[in-house]
Short mmCIF file of C-alpha atoms in Angstrom, two decimals:
data_model
loop_
_atom_site.label_atom_id
_atom_site.label_comp_id
_atom_site.label_asym_id
_atom_site.label_seq_id
_atom_site.Cartn_x
_atom_site.Cartn_y
_atom_site.Cartn_z
CA ALA A 1 -0.12 -0.10 0.14
CA SER A 2 1.14 3.59 -0.33
CA GLY A 3 0.22 6.75 0.19
CA THR A 4 1.55 10.44 -0.41
CA ARG A 5 0.88 13.33 1.67
CA GLN A 6 1.44 16.75 0.49
CA SER A 7 1.19 19.88 2.58
CA ARG A 8 1.42 23.92 2.10
CA SER A 9 4.06 25.17 -0.36
CA GLY A 10 7.32 25.25 1.09
CA CYS A 11 6.68 22.16 3.10
CA ARG A 12 8.12 18.52 3.00
CA ARG A 13 6.52 15.97 0.36
CA ALA A 14 6.58 12.29 1.74
CA THR A 15 5.55 8.96 0.00
CA LEU A 16 5.07 5.71 2.27
CA THR A 17 5.04 2.49 1.23
CA LEU A 18 4.11 -0.47 3.47
CA GLY A 19 4.07 -4.20 2.42
CA GLY A 20 4.33 -7.58 4.09
CA GLN A 21 6.92 -8.59 1.96
CA PRO A 22 11.03 -7.43 2.43
CA GLN A 23 11.26 -6.58 -0.76
CA VAL A 24 9.26 -3.34 -0.54
CA GLU A 25 12.46 -1.94 1.46
CA LEU A 26 14.52 -2.22 -1.95
CA LEU A 27 11.98 0.04 -3.96
CA PRO A 28 13.74 3.49 -3.49
CA ALA A 29 16.86 2.24 -4.99
CA LEU A 30 15.10 0.30 -7.78
CA GLU A 31 13.37 3.72 -8.42
CA GLN A 32 16.35 5.72 -8.51
CA LEU A 33 18.08 3.23 -11.04
CA LEU A 34 14.75 3.24 -13.24
CA GLU A 35 14.51 6.89 -13.33
CA TYR A 36 18.32 7.77 -14.04
CA PRO A 37 18.56 9.20 -17.27
CA TYR A 38 20.77 7.09 -19.84
CA GLY A 39 24.66 8.00 -19.24
CA CYS A 40 28.09 6.11 -19.44
CA VAL A 41 28.27 2.51 -20.31
CA GLU A 42 28.61 1.87 -16.25
CA GLN A 43 25.42 3.87 -15.73
CA THR A 44 23.61 2.01 -18.41
CA THR A 45 24.42 -1.15 -17.28
CA SER A 46 23.78 -0.94 -13.84
CA ARG A 47 20.13 0.82 -14.75
CA MET A 48 19.61 -3.01 -16.81
CA TYR A 49 20.94 -4.68 -13.82
CA ALA A 50 17.95 -3.20 -11.91
CA LEU A 51 15.37 -3.97 -14.65
CA LEU A 52 16.21 -7.85 -14.31
CA TYR A 53 14.92 -7.71 -10.84
CA ALA A 54 12.13 -5.27 -11.51
CA PRO A 55 9.43 -7.48 -11.68
CA GLU A 56 9.63 -9.27 -8.63
CA LEU A 57 9.90 -5.67 -6.45
CA LEU A 58 7.76 -3.80 -8.24
CA ALA A 59 5.17 -6.87 -7.51
CA ALA A 60 5.69 -5.69 -4.04
CA HIS A 61 4.08 -2.31 -5.00
CA SER A 62 0.56 -2.10 -5.56
CA GLU A 63 1.18 0.28 -8.44
CA GLY A 64 3.65 -1.85 -9.79
CA ALA A 65 1.68 -3.97 -12.26
CA PRO A 66 1.76 -1.29 -15.44
CA ARG A 67 5.52 -0.89 -15.14
CA VAL A 68 6.42 -4.55 -15.00
CA GLN A 69 4.58 -5.10 -18.58
CA GLN A 70 7.38 -2.73 -19.61
CA VAL A 71 10.54 -4.21 -18.39
CA ARG A 72 11.15 -6.62 -21.51
CA ALA A 73 10.93 -3.89 -24.00
CA MET A 74 13.28 -1.68 -21.29
CA ILE A 75 15.81 -4.10 -21.23
CA ASP A 76 16.06 -5.06 -25.03
CA ALA A 77 16.64 -1.23 -25.94
CA GLY A 78 19.11 -1.32 -22.92
CA LEU A 79 20.76 -3.99 -24.94
CA LEU A 80 20.96 -2.46 -28.20
CA ARG A 81 22.23 0.84 -26.66
CA LEU A 82 25.05 -1.10 -25.23
CA TRP A 83 25.95 -2.90 -28.28
CA SER A 84 26.10 0.87 -29.74
CA MET A 85 28.82 1.34 -27.84
CA GLN A 86 30.89 -1.48 -29.00
CA THR A 87 34.05 -0.46 -30.51
CA ARG A 88 36.21 -2.16 -33.63
CA ASP A 89 38.46 -4.38 -30.90
CA GLY A 90 35.18 -5.88 -29.37
CA GLY A 91 35.59 -3.81 -26.15
CA LEU A 92 33.08 -1.01 -24.91
CA SER A 93 33.82 2.62 -24.87
CA TYR A 94 32.70 4.41 -21.67
CA TRP A 95 30.69 6.93 -23.65
CA PRO A 96 28.15 6.70 -26.54
CA GLY A 97 30.33 7.71 -29.70
CA GLY A 98 33.53 6.79 -28.29
CA THR A 99 36.41 4.71 -30.18
CA HIS A 100 38.63 3.46 -27.59
CA SER A 101 37.44 0.78 -25.75
CA ASP A 102 37.79 0.36 -21.80
CA LEU A 103 38.66 -2.72 -20.21
CA TRP A 104 36.79 -2.36 -16.79
CA PRO A 105 33.25 -1.66 -18.22
CA SER A 106 33.84 -3.93 -20.90
CA ALA A 107 34.24 -6.69 -18.56
CA TYR A 108 31.09 -5.19 -16.57
CA VAL A 109 28.83 -5.65 -19.21
CA GLY A 110 30.06 -9.03 -19.62
CA GLU A 111 28.82 -9.84 -16.20
CA PHE A 112 25.40 -8.10 -17.18
CA LEU A 113 25.16 -9.93 -20.66
CA LEU A 114 25.63 -13.44 -18.60
CA ALA A 115 23.13 -12.14 -15.98
CA ALA A 116 20.53 -11.13 -18.62
CA ARG A 117 21.00 -14.41 -20.47
CA ARG A 118 20.17 -16.50 -17.36
CA ALA A 119 17.13 -14.31 -17.09
CA GLY A 120 16.00 -15.31 -20.50
CA TYR A 121 17.03 -12.71 -22.65
CA THR A 122 18.96 -13.06 -25.91
CA PRO A 123 21.75 -10.49 -26.05
CA GLU A 124 22.84 -9.93 -29.89
CA PRO A 125 25.23 -13.01 -30.92
CA ARG A 126 27.58 -10.91 -32.82
CA PHE A 127 27.50 -8.22 -29.65
CA VAL A 128 28.47 -11.05 -27.28
CA ASP A 129 31.03 -12.99 -29.54
CA GLU A 130 33.22 -9.69 -30.02
CA LEU A 131 33.05 -9.00 -26.54
CA LEU A 132 34.48 -12.43 -25.52
CA LYS A 133 37.33 -12.22 -28.28
CA TYR A 134 38.21 -8.78 -26.68
CA LEU A 135 38.17 -9.84 -23.15
CA LYS A 136 40.06 -13.49 -23.94
CA VAL A 137 42.60 -10.91 -25.49
CA GLN A 138 43.09 -8.33 -22.57
CA LEU A 139 43.54 -11.20 -20.07
CA TYR A 140 47.06 -11.50 -21.28
CA ASP A 141 47.22 -7.74 -21.48
CA THR A 142 45.59 -6.45 -18.60
CA GLU A 143 48.36 -4.35 -17.34
CA GLU A 144 48.54 -1.45 -19.81
CA HIS A 145 44.63 -0.97 -18.96
CA CYS A 146 45.32 -0.71 -15.22
CA ASP A 147 46.11 2.41 -13.13
CA ASP A 148 47.94 0.95 -10.20
CA ASP A 149 49.65 -2.76 -10.03
CA ARG A 150 49.31 -6.11 -10.51
CA ARG A 151 46.80 -6.33 -7.95
CA SER A 152 44.52 -4.42 -10.17
CA ALA A 153 45.21 -6.23 -13.39
CA ASP A 154 44.94 -9.56 -11.49
CA ASN A 155 41.06 -8.67 -9.71
CA THR A 156 40.56 -7.46 -13.46
CA ARG A 157 41.23 -10.98 -14.82
CA ALA A 158 39.27 -12.61 -12.02
CA VAL A 159 36.24 -10.96 -13.79
CA ILE A 160 37.09 -11.84 -16.98
CA CYS A 161 37.86 -15.40 -16.00
CA ARG A 162 34.26 -15.32 -14.71
CA VAL A 163 32.61 -13.75 -17.83
CA LEU A 164 34.35 -16.52 -19.90
CA ALA A 165 33.78 -19.18 -17.98
CA GLY A 166 30.00 -18.15 -17.97
CA PHE A 167 29.84 -18.33 -21.75
CA GLY A 168 31.10 -21.58 -22.08
CA GLN A 169 35.18 -20.49 -22.52
CA PRO A 170 36.70 -21.23 -19.14
CA GLN A 171 40.66 -20.19 -18.73
CA GLU A 172 41.22 -22.59 -16.20
CA GLY A 173 45.12 -22.05 -16.35
CA TRP A 174 44.70 -18.43 -15.46
CA GLN A 175 42.25 -19.32 -12.60
CA THR A 176 44.86 -21.78 -11.29
CA ARG A 177 47.63 -18.82 -11.20
CA LEU A 178 45.31 -16.54 -9.64
CA GLY A 179 44.54 -18.76 -7.13
CA GLU A 180 48.11 -18.85 -6.60
CA ARG A 181 48.04 -15.46 -5.93
CA LEU A 182 44.90 -14.79 -3.73
CA ASP A 183 46.73 -12.17 -1.73
CA HIS A 184 46.30 -9.87 -4.68
CA LEU A 185 42.74 -10.34 -4.93
CA ASP A 186 40.15 -8.32 -2.90
CA MET A 187 37.15 -9.29 -2.30
CA ALA A 188 34.86 -9.20 -5.11
CA GLY A 189 38.09 -10.60 -7.09
CA ARG A 190 38.32 -13.64 -4.96
CA ALA A 191 34.57 -13.92 -5.51
CA SER A 192 34.79 -13.56 -9.34
CA LEU A 193 37.54 -16.36 -9.17
CA ALA A 194 35.17 -18.39 -7.09
CA ALA A 195 32.41 -18.15 -9.43
CA ALA A 196 34.43 -18.67 -12.28
CA TRP A 197 35.53 -21.91 -10.39
CA LEU A 198 31.68 -22.61 -10.25
CA GLU A 199 30.87 -22.18 -13.70
CA THR A 200 33.00 -25.33 -14.20
CA GLY A 201 31.58 -27.28 -11.52
CA ARG A 202 34.72 -27.19 -9.54
CA ARG A 203 33.13 -26.17 -5.87
CA ASP A 204 36.05 -27.14 -4.23
CA ARG A 205 38.14 -24.77 -5.79
CA ALA A 206 35.38 -22.24 -5.68
CA LEU A 207 35.76 -22.50 -1.68
CA ALA A 208 39.36 -22.41 -1.79
CA ALA A 209 39.40 -19.06 -3.24
CA LEU A 210 37.63 -17.47 -0.37
CA PRO A 211 39.89 -17.51 2.37
CA PRO A 212 38.58 -16.92 6.16
CA ASP A 213 39.82 -13.41 6.06
CA THR A 214 37.78 -12.55 2.57
CA VAL A 215 35.01 -11.18 4.66
CA GLU A 216 36.84 -8.89 6.73
CA LEU A 217 38.71 -7.11 3.96
CA THR A 218 38.59 -3.28 3.73
CA ILE A 219 37.94 -1.88 0.13
CA ALA A 220 39.03 1.52 -0.86
CA SER A 221 36.75 3.33 -3.00
CA SER A 222 38.18 4.38 -6.55
CA THR A 223 35.93 6.49 -9.25
CA GLY A 224 38.66 5.54 -11.92
CA GLY A 225 40.09 2.73 -14.14
CA ARG A 226 38.21 -0.13 -12.05
CA ILE A 227 35.35 1.17 -10.22
CA THR A 228 34.45 -0.28 -6.75
CA SER A 229 33.62 0.39 -3.32
CA GLN A 230 33.23 -1.68 0.12
CA VAL A 231 29.26 -1.96 -0.94
CA GLN A 232 29.72 -2.91 -4.50
CA GLN A 233 32.44 -5.67 -3.06
CA GLU A 234 30.45 -7.16 -0.35
CA ALA A 235 27.49 -7.15 -2.67
CA THR A 236 29.29 -8.99 -5.37
CA LEU A 237 30.56 -11.58 -2.64
CA LEU A 238 26.74 -11.90 -1.42
CA GLY A 239 25.70 -12.81 -4.74
CA VAL A 240 28.55 -15.44 -5.26
CA LEU A 241 27.86 -16.82 -1.82
CA LEU A 242 24.05 -17.14 -2.80
CA ASP A 243 25.09 -19.43 -5.66
CA LEU A 244 27.72 -21.53 -4.05
CA ASP A 245 25.83 -22.35 -0.42
CA HIS A 246 22.54 -20.59 0.60
CA GLU A 247 23.49 -21.57 4.65
CA HIS A 248 27.04 -20.05 4.01
CA PRO A 249 27.75 -17.96 7.61
CA TRP A 250 28.88 -14.78 5.63
CA ILE A 251 25.50 -14.56 4.25
CA PRO A 252 23.83 -12.71 7.20
CA VAL A 253 26.64 -10.75 7.97
CA LEU A 254 27.09 -9.33 4.63
CA VAL A 255 23.47 -8.49 4.73
CA ARG A 256 23.45 -6.64 7.65
CA GLN A 257 26.22 -4.24 6.06
CA LEU A 258 24.76 -3.83 3.02
CA GLU A 259 21.23 -2.78 4.79
CA ALA A 260 23.15 -0.78 7.20
CA ALA A 261 24.74 0.95 4.18
CA ARG A 262 22.06 2.56 3.00
CA THR A 263 21.16 5.88 3.24
CA GLY A 264 17.40 7.06 2.46
CA GLY A 265 16.47 3.61 1.27
CA CYS A 266 19.83 3.80 -1.70
CA TRP A 267 23.30 3.39 -1.79
CA ALA A 268 26.06 6.12 -3.10
CA ASN A 269 25.92 5.43 -6.91
CA THR A 270 24.52 3.65 -9.63
CA LEU A 271 26.84 1.03 -9.17
CA GLU A 272 26.43 0.41 -5.66
CA ASN A 273 22.88 0.54 -6.23
CA ALA A 274 22.75 -1.77 -8.74
CA THR A 275 24.76 -4.41 -7.04
CA ALA A 276 23.55 -4.26 -3.53
CA LEU A 277 20.03 -4.39 -5.31
CA SER A 278 20.47 -7.46 -7.32
CA ALA A 279 22.36 -9.46 -4.13
CA LEU A 280 19.79 -8.44 -1.57
CA ALA A 281 16.59 -9.02 -4.20
CA ARG A 282 18.20 -12.64 -4.67
CA TYR A 283 18.77 -13.12 -1.22
CA GLN A 284 14.98 -11.82 -0.23
CA LEU A 285 13.45 -13.83 -2.99
CA LEU A 286 15.42 -17.38 -2.19
CA GLY A 287 12.71 -18.68 0.08
CA LEU A 288 12.13 -16.38 3.11
CA PRO A 289 9.13 -16.57 5.07
CA SER A 290 6.31 -14.02 4.01
CA GLY A 291 5.35 -12.20 7.34
CA THR A 292 2.23 -10.64 9.04
CA PHE A 293 2.85 -7.25 10.88
CA ASN A 294 0.99 -4.51 12.59
CA GLY A 295 1.76 -0.96 13.07
CA GLN A 296 0.55 2.54 13.83
CA ILE A 297 1.03 5.39 11.84
#
């Protein structure tokens, strides 16, 4: 149920949404992404990530049904927009009309295309094939695209391995090498490596990629090159754990930390909103019991 109260000019306007399903608390972040204007490749991809979970989340809202019907058309349009950013070498430019590909956003788009395919969408095969070729080449040459050091390169490689494995082109040699350099990988890097091993059916290797200190790692935010933050990395790890082991003891820890990081129902930027929303939506949709509640407003 929803209600809006607006008083005299100059006063605040508030919308209150109530529901018996936990998904209702994710609506502010979803709405912010749905209303975000198209922009760079990261913002476009983050918006599309939110749309993958929009039907379930909007269904928690009494006024969401008409918008649910628009989701597929919006995702199809977003896929075409992403394809329009692809450059000659198969990677994606950061802005529409660009001719130079950027590695991190290209890998991020690869992750989205993998998620979209699993959600029942069919990205243009030429788009996917050329992107995979680009990522495979960059797997052996990430240093020149990374701003800092080998650690940044290896974290980017872990994402590429995840994408390639998900599309049936596992790079087990690189996965093994990265497993020997776990001290180079941050929380999301280790999670991506674990996901790559899961794609090849090696749950044992996936668990080995997540040593006990992983959940305790502190991540510095970065807004250039490989964009990341504590929230984005915790959400990435949570998403992988939901595939690896629904009963993993880190899951409730990560859920609490992600929920505590919100301000006004949202996280700091489009990337954080997309990754946190998708991970928490999956968590809440995996059989959590429906509740009844009462209260006074």
